[in-house]
Amino acid sequence: MADPNPARTFNDPEDPIIAATVPDHYSPLLDVDPPAGENSRRPLKGFLVILSGLLLVGLLMALIGKSGPSVSQKTDLTLNAPAESTNISAQFLEPVSRGPSAGVSEKSFRLHSGVRAPFPWSNTMLSWQRTGYHFQPEKNWMNDPNGPMFYGGWYHFFYQYNPDAAVWGNIVWGHAVSKDLIEWLHLPLAMVADHWYDTNGVWTGSATLLSDGQVIMLYTGATNESVQVQNLAYPADLSDPLLVDWVKYPGNPVLVPPPGIDDRDFRDPTTAWYGPDGKWRIAIGSKVNKTGISLVYDTEDFKKYELIEGVLHAVPGTGMWECVDLFPVSLKEDNGLDTSFNGPGVKHVLKASLDDDKNDYYAIGTYSLESGNWTPDNPNLDVGIGLRYDYGKFYASKTFYDQNKQRRILWGWIGETDGESADIKKGWASVQSIPRTVVFDKKTGTNILQWPVEEIKSLRKSCKKFDKLEVGPGSVVTLELEKATQMDITAEFEIDKEALKRIGESDMEYSCSTSGGSAQRGELGPFGLLLLADEGRCEQTPVYFYVAKGTDGQLKTFFCTDESRSSLANDVDKRIFGSTVPVIKGEKLSMRILVDHSIIESFAQGGRTCITSRVYPTKAIYGAAHLYLFNNATSANITASIQTWAMKSAYIRPYSSHAF
Ligand code: DQQ
């Protein structure tokens, strides 16, 4: 329910709600030490493929030779040591590595040093971790989103799925449908590993809707010899809006790795886009040595393909590109664009999921159908060395154009960051992000904006407003709520103007991951919210801004999440991460946070910078989880206006053939 008196002020001690939110007198955040650092194949293409392959290799050699931005600019990938110490004797608990032997990513969370005994997770703690409104299968392992589309009045969502266990392996395609991207109906598996060309896995792929109503699904198969090939599938019955049955093309595979490309470096075909020459084009991720690349093929019938000379794009030092995505964004309109759209007033976003660091990087640039190349607007922010969709846990994402609402929607795989034994015990692993709309940020011109789809608001109930709370330096304010584990939160912050003028310029380089997290105090930050915190705040996940003044006098704003105190358990990964966020003159600092048990999705400044966290508290669960506002700045008062909504759980139903 909305606050009946949103205009009340913070200083009214008679007000019962206000009384409960009076700041503790100086109550600094825990200031513990920050974590340390942060078959039969090939013959089918013949002469043309060999020739284009040679040209490709030549071009790549030239590209590799070019001096490119150094990969050392990327985020430090070292896993953080837990903030608390333990005297449990070390045991060898290194989980079995899953994936690389099959030619794909490392799939298990691996403790990086000082292997420790697992935390004694109780069933109550593990049950709490399951989400209330994020997409999850009923049980077992899930990874990449696959082939999302709107067809027959339904949103279709496919995903990488292990039907047998809560760990990566035996990958097939799960399938679910929804009317609103929030409530889901699970359907039978769409495709299983039943042919030589996908017996080692029905891997990631994408859907293309043709104007005559046909649906094309292209996916990577790991063959009986673990060669990565591309396969074609289509619905058995286009009159079935649920598209329950799928047929694999008898002529599969339709593509095998071209000369110069390793058998295990050729995967994840994109949605196709249509050219004025009447041909469709698809992109596929790969690498040559350490250079990440995307190849492009054209086709008229999705059965025969030609490799286009050169590459779509290549970035030295970025390693294997998984799950490439290429899509247009409008520079003027707010709507999304069909994947085939091109022309004036359009830019193209190119995204690659970097197998080497498991992050999704994007850049904005220009795609030319004539040359077949994509070029970044800013080569210093090229794919893999610049912007990320999300600075937390978010990988192997995919967009689709929703012709139902003329928008582009992004899905990302949010893996676990706990130990594999806990996943096995709880019987499931991974969730999908709340689908996000993606548009070009017309105000900055340098980034995209990601925002939870509007439908998520249908789950909002019992709103609470905290208007213009003033928080002094080093204070924590309790925000009284009935429940703090399933929420949608919006918050705006203003820094006291005097403090802004007063603070000196500094050449100190701030970084979310290496500057001590939320406990490290500066003149203008950190300040923000403490999520999933127990009463004593031994467990807490701060999501916050940190503002610094550079030597040029300009303010620079950082948006960060600090997981280092998110759990007392010592066998989960706890990082501090984030990045800068552009703030336009006159804008207030704003954040939106979706809390759903073990997942926290955070969006700053309307979605310019996003951070997704998986957290596994042991005490701050169920009714013992609280929300706090904090200001850990040394010299600035902060005024915050916050709105919270408790969120209903989404109705995600098991499949029944009688349901429709
Ligand atoms: N996951 C799939 C691959 C893809 C990887 C296999 C990315 O197709 O490259 O499960 O997570």
XYZ file of C-alpha atoms and ligand atoms in Angstrom:
671
model
C 0.000 0.000 0.000
C 1.247 3.505 -0.765
C 2.469 5.632 2.095
C -0.554 7.767 3.191
C 1.648 10.737 3.973
C 4.555 10.835 1.574
C 5.228 14.477 2.398
C 6.257 13.939 6.013
C 9.730 14.888 6.950
C 12.495 12.913 8.465
C 12.476 14.987 11.643
C 8.985 14.195 12.900
C 9.713 11.967 15.916
C 5.989 11.465 16.558
C 5.570 9.621 13.328
C 5.846 5.890 14.082
C 7.383 5.024 10.742
C 9.850 7.856 10.980
C 10.693 6.941 14.554
C 11.729 3.544 13.303
C 13.960 5.055 10.665
C 15.917 7.489 12.808
C 19.581 6.936 12.087
C 21.621 5.070 14.613
C 24.116 7.511 16.048
C 27.395 6.984 14.319
C 27.274 3.422 13.154
C 30.008 2.787 10.620
C 30.039 -0.218 8.348
C 32.186 -3.088 9.411
C 35.691 -2.115 8.561
C 37.313 -5.444 8.050
C 40.230 -5.929 5.718
C 39.107 -5.776 2.110
C 39.400 -8.989 0.138
C 42.706 -9.461 -1.651
C 42.661 -8.248 -5.242
C 40.019 -8.919 -7.023
C 32.725 -37.587 -37.807
C 32.614 -37.130 -41.092
C 33.069 -33.517 -41.674
C 34.828 -30.898 -43.721
C 34.541 -32.278 -47.239
C 31.304 -30.441 -47.917
C 32.582 -26.975 -48.573
C 35.236 -27.645 -51.161
C 37.191 -25.118 -53.065
C 35.195 -21.979 -52.202
C 35.486 -22.536 -48.497
C 39.207 -23.281 -48.705
C 39.761 -20.140 -50.741
C 37.743 -17.938 -48.411
C 39.381 -19.641 -45.456
C 42.822 -18.727 -46.789
C 41.709 -15.137 -47.284
C 40.316 -15.109 -43.770
C 43.504 -16.429 -42.236
C 45.490 -13.826 -44.181
C 43.284 -11.044 -42.924
C 43.501 -12.333 -39.396
C 47.260 -12.460 -39.487
C 47.208 -8.808 -40.567
C 44.785 -7.935 -37.792
C 46.744 -9.791 -35.150
C 49.850 -7.954 -36.221
C 48.137 -4.591 -35.654
C 48.746 -3.043 -32.309
C 45.474 -3.173 -30.397
C 44.499 -1.987 -26.941
C 46.021 -4.171 -24.280
C 43.818 -6.750 -22.570
C 45.424 -5.812 -19.281
C 42.831 -3.009 -19.220
C 40.156 -5.601 -18.465
C 38.738 -6.201 -15.027
C 40.993 -8.156 -12.713
C 39.582 -11.647 -12.814
C 41.159 -12.997 -9.676
C 38.571 -14.382 -7.290
C 38.432 -12.554 -3.982
C 39.394 -14.208 -0.760
C 36.540 -14.226 1.746
C 36.625 -11.186 4.054
C 36.424 -13.242 7.229
C 39.098 -15.664 8.309
C 38.528 -19.268 9.205
C 40.433 -21.793 11.177
C 38.738 -24.787 9.641
C 41.513 -27.038 8.464
C 42.055 -26.969 4.731
C 40.856 -29.929 2.755
C 41.153 -30.640 -0.913
C 37.748 -29.755 -2.287
C 38.537 -28.531 -5.760
C 35.405 -29.254 -7.781
C 35.656 -31.161 -11.005
C 36.216 -28.752 -13.864
C 33.293 -28.916 -16.272
C 33.309 -27.641 -19.781
C 36.855 -27.057 -21.032
C 37.362 -30.725 -21.833
C 34.273 -30.469 -24.009
C 35.466 -27.259 -25.603
C 33.396 -24.699 -23.697
C 33.665 -22.537 -20.608
C 34.689 -23.500 -17.150
C 31.335 -24.144 -15.533
C 32.045 -24.737 -11.872
C 32.919 -22.136 -9.261
C 36.465 -22.950 -8.234
C 38.019 -21.759 -5.032
C 41.139 -19.951 -6.027
C 43.343 -20.534 -3.047
C 43.416 -22.046 0.404
C 40.725 -24.596 -0.318
C 38.373 -24.732 2.663
C 35.845 -27.092 4.134
C 32.350 -26.443 2.797
C 29.990 -24.425 4.978
C 27.374 -26.615 6.682
C 24.455 -25.396 4.605
C 21.104 -26.320 6.137
C 18.061 -27.129 4.021
C 16.393 -23.976 5.359
C 19.238 -21.820 4.074
C 19.371 -23.588 0.707
C 15.592 -23.460 0.197
C 15.664 -19.712 0.773
C 18.025 -19.260 -2.192
C 15.407 -20.280 -4.768
C 14.002 -17.197 -6.482
C 10.399 -15.989 -6.457
C 10.073 -14.154 -9.744
C 13.115 -14.984 -11.876
C 12.913 -17.669 -14.535
C 14.191 -21.035 -13.345
C 13.481 -24.605 -14.422
C 11.866 -26.787 -11.760
C 15.185 -28.493 -11.055
C 18.717 -29.177 -12.318
C 21.261 -27.128 -14.248
C 20.538 -24.282 -16.680
C 22.896 -22.015 -18.613
C 22.631 -19.807 -21.730
C 19.359 -18.348 -23.002
C 18.592 -19.720 -26.469
C 16.303 -18.787 -29.375
C 14.021 -16.258 -27.629
C 11.148 -15.051 -29.833
C 7.519 -13.979 -29.868
C 5.449 -16.450 -31.878
C 1.762 -17.356 -31.966
C 0.905 -14.908 -29.188
C 3.532 -16.410 -26.851
C 7.009 -15.477 -25.781
C 9.158 -18.566 -26.299
C 12.241 -19.071 -24.227
C 14.709 -21.919 -24.707
C 17.729 -22.546 -22.546
C 20.773 -24.766 -22.137
C 19.684 -27.474 -19.721
C 21.015 -30.595 -18.055
C 17.918 -32.730 -17.344
C 19.906 -35.128 -15.172
C 21.831 -33.063 -12.633
C 22.505 -29.655 -11.075
C 25.899 -29.394 -12.823
C 26.833 -28.595 -16.439
C 26.725 -31.596 -18.809
C 24.364 -33.604 -21.119
C 23.180 -30.319 -22.542
C 19.791 -30.202 -24.289
C 17.251 -27.426 -24.937
C 14.669 -26.651 -22.269
C 11.598 -24.700 -23.399
C 9.018 -22.486 -21.706
C 6.365 -20.035 -22.903
C 4.859 -16.913 -21.422
C 2.243 -14.302 -22.271
C 4.057 -11.544 -20.389
C 7.719 -12.563 -19.877
C 6.973 -12.961 -16.135
C 4.676 -15.953 -15.675
C 5.848 -19.097 -17.435
C 4.611 -22.469 -18.494
C 7.295 -25.119 -18.740
C 7.070 -27.257 -21.863
C 8.707 -30.581 -22.790
C 12.362 -30.442 -23.866
C 12.525 -28.901 -27.329
C 15.644 -30.706 -28.573
C 17.722 -33.516 -27.129
C 21.140 -34.913 -28.075
C 19.997 -37.676 -30.422
C 22.157 -37.399 -33.560
C 25.867 -37.821 -34.229
C 26.101 -34.098 -34.940
C 24.841 -33.089 -31.480
C 25.352 -36.178 -29.352
C 27.813 -34.311 -27.114
C 25.463 -31.402 -26.617
C 22.688 -29.359 -28.192
C 24.410 -26.068 -27.584
C 23.513 -22.439 -27.974
C 21.564 -21.022 -30.888
C 19.109 -18.398 -32.095
C 15.753 -18.073 -33.796
C 14.921 -16.208 -37.001
C 11.341 -15.450 -38.018
C 10.834 -15.315 -41.789
C 8.227 -13.061 -43.382
C 6.288 -16.093 -44.688
C 5.775 -17.304 -41.107
C 8.528 -19.925 -41.021
C 10.657 -20.270 -37.915
C 14.340 -21.078 -38.352
C 16.370 -22.332 -35.409
C 20.141 -22.596 -35.813
C 22.186 -24.115 -33.014
C 25.628 -25.495 -32.334
C 25.989 -29.244 -32.011
C 28.948 -30.899 -30.330
C 29.450 -33.970 -32.513
C 30.439 -37.512 -31.576
C 34.042 -36.271 -32.010
C 33.338 -33.048 -30.085
C 33.613 -30.938 -33.222
C 31.456 -27.810 -33.121
C 29.065 -27.706 -36.060
C 25.955 -25.646 -36.823
C 22.609 -27.366 -37.226
C 19.185 -26.366 -38.493
C 15.887 -27.183 -36.784
C 12.315 -26.011 -37.276
C 8.912 -26.455 -35.649
C 7.066 -29.629 -36.648
C 3.741 -27.804 -36.682
C 3.598 -24.053 -37.259
C -0.101 -24.022 -36.333
C 0.805 -24.993 -32.769
C 1.395 -21.688 -30.961
C 3.349 -23.512 -28.251
C 5.761 -25.006 -30.828
C 6.091 -28.115 -28.717
C 7.651 -30.400 -31.371
C 10.873 -29.650 -33.228
C 12.382 -31.341 -36.282
C 16.077 -31.450 -37.069
C 16.950 -30.950 -40.717
C 18.027 -34.301 -42.229
C 20.965 -32.619 -44.006
C 22.602 -31.495 -40.745
C 25.186 -30.237 -40.057
C 24.709 -27.211 -42.262
C 28.093 -25.716 -41.308
C 31.407 -27.163 -40.102
C 34.489 -25.226 -38.941
C 36.219 -23.628 -41.943
C 39.949 -24.111 -42.554
C 42.033 -22.132 -40.078
C 39.399 -22.432 -37.330
C 39.815 -24.979 -34.579
C 37.170 -27.722 -34.259
C 36.310 -26.456 -30.786
C 36.197 -22.752 -31.587
C 33.154 -22.436 -33.800
C 29.867 -21.867 -32.047
C 26.657 -20.010 -31.169
C 24.996 -18.795 -34.403
C 23.083 -15.485 -34.143
C 19.634 -14.545 -35.332
C 19.909 -13.929 -39.095
C 19.544 -10.506 -40.693
C 18.391 -9.868 -44.250
C 20.378 -7.990 -46.864
C 19.215 -6.030 -49.914
C 20.790 -8.769 -52.063
C 18.052 -11.166 -50.909
C 20.445 -13.145 -48.710
C 20.354 -13.774 -44.988
C 23.474 -13.426 -42.880
C 24.448 -15.020 -39.582
C 27.439 -14.459 -37.312
C 29.340 -17.167 -35.432
C 31.906 -16.674 -32.664
C 35.461 -17.972 -32.860
C 39.109 -17.121 -32.263
C 42.468 -17.364 -33.954
C 45.264 -17.635 -31.436
C 44.292 -15.035 -28.844
C 42.242 -12.877 -31.204
C 38.492 -13.091 -30.673
C 36.590 -12.958 -33.952
C 33.168 -13.261 -35.456
C 32.711 -14.939 -38.833
C 29.748 -14.119 -41.061
C 28.025 -16.467 -43.503
C 25.321 -15.711 -46.013
C 22.540 -18.022 -47.067
C 19.347 -18.028 -49.070
C 17.709 -21.113 -47.598
C 19.482 -21.744 -44.246
C 20.755 -25.019 -45.674
C 23.663 -23.846 -47.843
C 26.013 -21.141 -46.667
C 28.905 -19.079 -47.988
C 31.597 -17.717 -45.696
C 31.860 -13.963 -46.259
C 35.412 -12.846 -46.866
C 37.118 -11.249 -43.869
C 35.466 -11.110 -40.489
C 32.632 -9.105 -38.970
C 35.091 -7.904 -36.361
C 38.201 -9.063 -34.481
C 39.861 -7.826 -31.287
C 43.369 -9.030 -30.439
C 43.877 -10.468 -26.969
C 40.194 -11.114 -26.213
C 40.223 -14.890 -26.764
C 37.279 -17.014 -27.804
C 34.059 -15.117 -28.515
C 30.984 -17.033 -27.398
C 27.349 -16.084 -28.009
C 28.009 -13.149 -30.366
C 25.066 -10.797 -30.839
C 24.676 -8.025 -33.428
C 21.629 -5.783 -33.438
C 20.565 -2.278 -34.532
C 19.536 0.493 -32.138
C 17.706 3.654 -33.110
C 19.508 6.933 -32.444
C 16.244 8.871 -32.323
C 13.308 6.642 -31.423
C 12.599 4.813 -28.190
C 11.395 1.625 -29.846
C 13.558 -1.372 -30.655
C 14.428 -2.379 -34.200
C 14.076 -5.609 -36.129
C 17.438 -7.350 -36.471
C 17.470 -6.718 -40.251
C 16.926 -2.965 -39.893
C 19.747 -0.714 -41.115
C 20.117 2.767 -42.526
C 20.507 6.367 -41.391
C 19.743 7.032 -37.737
C 20.856 3.545 -36.748
C 23.892 2.187 -34.939
C 24.759 -1.446 -34.341
C 25.634 -3.000 -31.006
C 28.129 -5.865 -31.190
C 28.362 -8.105 -28.136
C 30.700 -10.992 -27.380
C 30.765 -13.256 -24.330
C 34.441 -13.678 -23.510
C 35.215 -17.274 -22.683
C 38.448 -16.181 -20.976
C 36.793 -14.053 -18.284
C 33.098 -15.008 -18.510
C 31.840 -11.469 -19.045
C 29.621 -9.959 -21.741
C 31.229 -6.977 -23.465
C 29.567 -4.705 -25.979
C 30.443 -1.738 -28.123
C 28.415 0.609 -30.277
C 29.452 1.062 -33.886
C 28.524 0.915 -37.531
C 27.707 -2.188 -39.523
C 28.149 -2.017 -43.273
C 26.298 -4.586 -45.363
C 28.542 -3.753 -48.304
C 31.843 -4.458 -46.601
C 30.421 -6.990 -44.170
C 32.366 -5.345 -41.323
C 31.379 -3.667 -38.109
C 33.521 -0.795 -36.778
C 33.399 0.585 -33.233
C 32.622 4.277 -32.660
C 35.459 4.381 -30.151
C 38.323 1.898 -30.745
C 39.424 2.401 -27.119
C 36.105 0.938 -26.041
C 36.099 -1.943 -28.505
C 34.360 -5.274 -27.810
C 36.110 -7.062 -24.936
C 38.144 -4.092 -23.718
C 35.470 -1.535 -22.956
C 31.871 -1.568 -21.768
C 30.097 -4.511 -20.233
C 26.383 -5.255 -20.160
C 26.736 -5.973 -16.482
C 29.645 -5.697 -14.072
C 28.528 -8.612 -11.903
C 27.489 -12.139 -12.759
C 25.856 -12.059 -16.201
C 26.945 -14.135 -19.175
C 26.118 -15.706 -22.547
C 23.305 -13.214 -23.072
C 21.090 -12.899 -26.101
C 18.639 -10.290 -27.413
C 15.599 -10.656 -29.623
C 13.288 -8.195 -31.307
C 9.820 -8.362 -29.771
C 7.549 -7.455 -32.672
C 4.607 -7.637 -30.240
C 5.725 -4.480 -28.433
C 8.377 -3.115 -30.837
C 11.202 -3.466 -28.357
C 14.517 -5.281 -28.091
C 14.817 -7.553 -25.113
C 17.967 -8.914 -23.507
C 18.256 -12.106 -21.476
C 21.387 -13.140 -19.567
C 22.423 -16.304 -17.774
C 23.091 -15.677 -14.063
C 25.165 -18.588 -12.807
C 25.840 -19.657 -9.245
C 28.793 -18.358 -7.274
C 28.517 -20.908 -4.493
C 30.196 -24.292 -4.387
C 29.065 -27.098 -6.608
C 28.264 -29.382 -3.660
C 25.695 -26.831 -2.440
C 24.106 -26.761 -5.908
C 23.872 -30.525 -5.903
C 22.294 -30.444 -2.469
C 19.711 -27.833 -3.430
C 19.046 -29.636 -6.724
C 19.276 -26.684 -9.085
C 21.775 -24.198 -10.455
C 21.408 -20.841 -12.275
C 18.653 -18.370 -12.955
C 17.937 -16.071 -15.885
C 18.024 -12.298 -15.520
C 14.746 -10.431 -15.570
C 14.383 -9.678 -19.297
C 15.664 -6.150 -19.985
C 14.705 -3.706 -22.704
C 17.706 -2.284 -24.536
C 17.853 1.148 -26.159
C 20.578 3.557 -27.210
C 21.225 6.220 -24.562
C 20.405 9.393 -26.478
C 21.601 11.614 -23.632
C 25.162 10.293 -23.459
C 25.484 8.879 -26.981
C 28.074 6.443 -25.668
C 26.211 3.543 -24.099
C 23.008 1.523 -24.099
C 20.316 1.612 -21.407
C 19.054 -1.634 -19.922
C 15.840 -1.669 -17.924
C 13.620 -4.447 -16.536
C 10.627 -5.033 -18.853
C 7.569 -3.025 -17.817
C 5.606 -6.228 -17.124
C 7.623 -6.793 -13.952
C 5.570 -4.029 -12.317
C 2.571 -6.385 -12.300
C 4.256 -8.210 -9.410
C 4.564 -5.097 -7.265
C 2.460 -4.927 -4.107
C 2.604 -3.001 -0.784
C 4.584 0.095 -1.630
C 6.483 1.973 1.052
C 7.947 5.456 0.586
C 10.785 7.016 2.500
C 10.850 10.615 1.430
C 13.862 12.908 1.693
C 15.748 11.070 4.410
C 18.817 13.016 5.439
C 21.740 10.825 6.321
C 24.831 12.294 7.928
C 28.370 11.096 7.318
C 28.950 7.635 8.797
C 25.277 6.813 9.461
C 23.062 3.856 8.852
C 19.256 4.150 8.739
C 16.892 1.218 9.190
C 14.172 1.122 6.555
C 11.326 -0.685 8.264
C 9.726 -3.247 5.966
C 7.699 -6.350 6.467
C 9.912 -8.405 4.229
C 13.156 -7.569 2.505
C 13.886 -10.650 0.420
C 11.632 -10.139 -2.619
C 11.565 -6.495 -3.622
C 11.662 -3.860 -6.304
C 13.412 -0.717 -5.014
C 13.950 2.717 -6.522
C 16.183 5.259 -4.807
C 17.346 8.791 -5.577
C 20.231 10.487 -3.834
C 21.377 14.073 -3.590
C 24.726 15.072 -2.143
C 24.796 18.170 0.018
C 25.844 21.025 -2.313
C 28.235 22.606 0.152
C 30.162 19.372 0.458
C 30.369 19.115 -3.310
C 31.956 22.550 -3.506
C 34.148 21.980 -0.472
C 35.903 18.797 -1.435
C 39.292 19.027 -2.964
C 40.455 17.679 -6.274
C 42.221 14.375 -6.131
C 44.339 12.327 -8.450
C 43.509 9.197 -6.512
C 42.270 6.515 -8.868
C 39.110 4.908 -7.511
C 38.001 1.462 -8.588
C 35.009 -0.463 -7.232
C 36.931 -3.722 -7.128
C 40.249 -2.564 -5.698
C 39.501 0.463 -3.498
C 38.292 -1.318 -0.381
C 34.588 -1.573 -1.155
C 31.839 -0.045 0.968
C 33.999 0.172 4.107
C 36.548 2.477 2.469
C 35.453 6.038 3.236
C 35.924 9.005 0.961
C 34.654 12.563 1.184
C 31.668 11.924 -1.104
C 30.949 8.268 -0.608
C 30.187 5.470 -0.531
C 26.440 5.810 0.101
C 23.536 3.642 -0.899
C 21.585 0.660 0.374
C 22.522 -2.360 2.449
C 20.531 -5.300 1.137
C 19.896 -8.685 2.710
C 21.439 -7.587 5.996
C 20.830 -9.231 9.352
C 20.132 -7.109 12.414
C 23.758 -7.019 13.501
C 24.811 -6.361 9.894
C 27.357 -9.179 10.019
C 25.869 -10.089 6.680
C 25.037 -7.314 4.219
C 25.335 -6.589 0.514
C 25.887 -2.853 -0.086
C 24.913 -1.405 -3.472
C 26.262 2.127 -3.621
C 27.579 5.189 -5.351
C 31.019 6.638 -4.798
C 31.724 10.118 -6.145
C 35.254 11.396 -6.697
C 36.540 14.757 -7.905
C 39.345 14.470 -10.413
C 42.275 16.834 -10.870
C 40.256 18.549 -13.619
C 37.601 19.432 -11.024
C 35.091 17.104 -12.689
C 33.036 14.705 -10.620
C 33.246 11.055 -11.543
C 30.570 8.662 -10.260
C 31.059 4.955 -9.603
C 28.329 2.386 -9.082
C 29.406 -0.682 -7.121
C 28.258 -3.775 -5.268
C 30.261 -5.200 -2.395
C 29.662 -8.894 -1.772
C 32.554 -9.315 0.637
C 30.236 -9.447 3.677
C 27.241 -10.955 1.868
C 27.567 -14.276 3.662
C 29.284 -15.766 6.664
C 29.871 -18.884 4.573
C 33.422 -19.212 3.371
C 32.803 -21.446 0.371
C 31.085 -18.885 -1.831
C 32.628 -16.364 -4.189
C 32.407 -12.825 -2.744
C 33.549 -10.032 -5.017
C 33.402 -6.277 -5.082
C 32.526 -5.045 -8.526
C 31.143 -2.194 -10.569
C 32.205 0.619 -12.862
C 31.775 4.282 -13.610
C 28.335 5.548 -14.512
C 27.767 8.659 -16.644
C 25.711 11.324 -14.851
C 24.357 14.211 -16.917
C 24.307 17.699 -15.387
C 21.111 18.218 -13.409
C 20.423 14.522 -12.919
C 20.017 13.075 -9.419
C 21.894 9.891 -8.663
C 19.385 7.059 -9.028
C 19.327 3.329 -8.698
C 16.782 0.569 -9.139
C 17.325 -2.765 -7.463
C 15.478 -6.053 -7.915
C 16.043 -8.307 -4.924
C 14.865 -11.880 -5.299
C 16.414 -14.093 -2.629
C 19.884 -15.095 -3.876
C 19.905 -12.641 -6.803
C 20.239 -8.859 -6.751
C 19.999 -6.977 -10.071
C 20.994 -3.324 -9.824
C 20.612 -0.564 -12.421
C 22.133 2.921 -12.085
C 21.026 6.084 -13.903
C 18.219 4.428 -15.809
C 20.317 1.399 -16.762
C 23.611 2.964 -17.914
C 25.562 0.709 -15.574
C 24.196 -2.598 -14.286
C 25.463 -5.072 -11.692
C 24.028 -8.498 -10.942
C 25.005 -10.376 -7.803
C 24.385 -13.840 -6.477
C 24.534 -13.865 -2.694
C 24.113 -16.640 -0.165
C 23.471 -15.234 3.318
C 23.221 -17.644 6.221
C 21.519 -15.344 8.754
C 19.945 -12.537 6.704
C 17.253 -14.789 5.255
C 13.453 -14.979 5.444
C 12.173 -12.523 8.134
C 15.703 -11.888 9.394
C 16.679 -9.996 6.236
C 16.530 -6.210 6.510
C 17.096 -3.158 4.358
C 19.241 -0.209 5.450
C 20.240 3.099 3.976
C 23.848 4.071 4.611
C 26.164 6.964 4.100
C 29.797 6.116 4.689
C 31.129 9.414 3.318
C 33.379 11.349 5.661
C 32.089 14.842 5.003
C 28.868 14.970 3.029
C 25.228 14.712 4.033
C 23.091 12.705 1.657
C 19.367 13.122 1.053
C 17.671 9.968 -0.155
C 14.149 9.276 -1.399
C 13.340 5.603 -1.603
C 10.364 3.569 -2.735
C 10.115 -0.126 -2.087
C 7.601 -2.658 -3.281
C 7.243 -6.151 -1.927
C 7.091 -8.435 -4.962
C 4.657 -11.279 -5.516
C 6.084 -14.537 -6.747
C 5.636 -15.193 -10.451
C 3.423 -18.107 -11.382
C 5.736 -20.568 -13.129
C 3.809 -23.697 -13.902
C 4.930 -27.214 -14.688
C 3.810 -28.574 -18.051
C 0.491 -30.317 -18.417
C -0.941 -31.219 -21.810
C -4.382 -30.329 -20.400
C -3.369 -26.779 -19.553
C -4.575 -25.441 -22.908
N 27.500 -22.422 -23.540
C 27.138 -23.310 -24.599
C 28.024 -22.937 -25.744
C 28.377 -21.530 -25.430
C 28.568 -21.567 -23.959
C 27.296 -24.726 -24.129
C 28.491 -20.220 -23.312
O 27.338 -23.068 -26.985
O 29.515 -21.122 -26.130
O 26.464 -24.995 -23.026
O 28.173 -20.332 -21.967
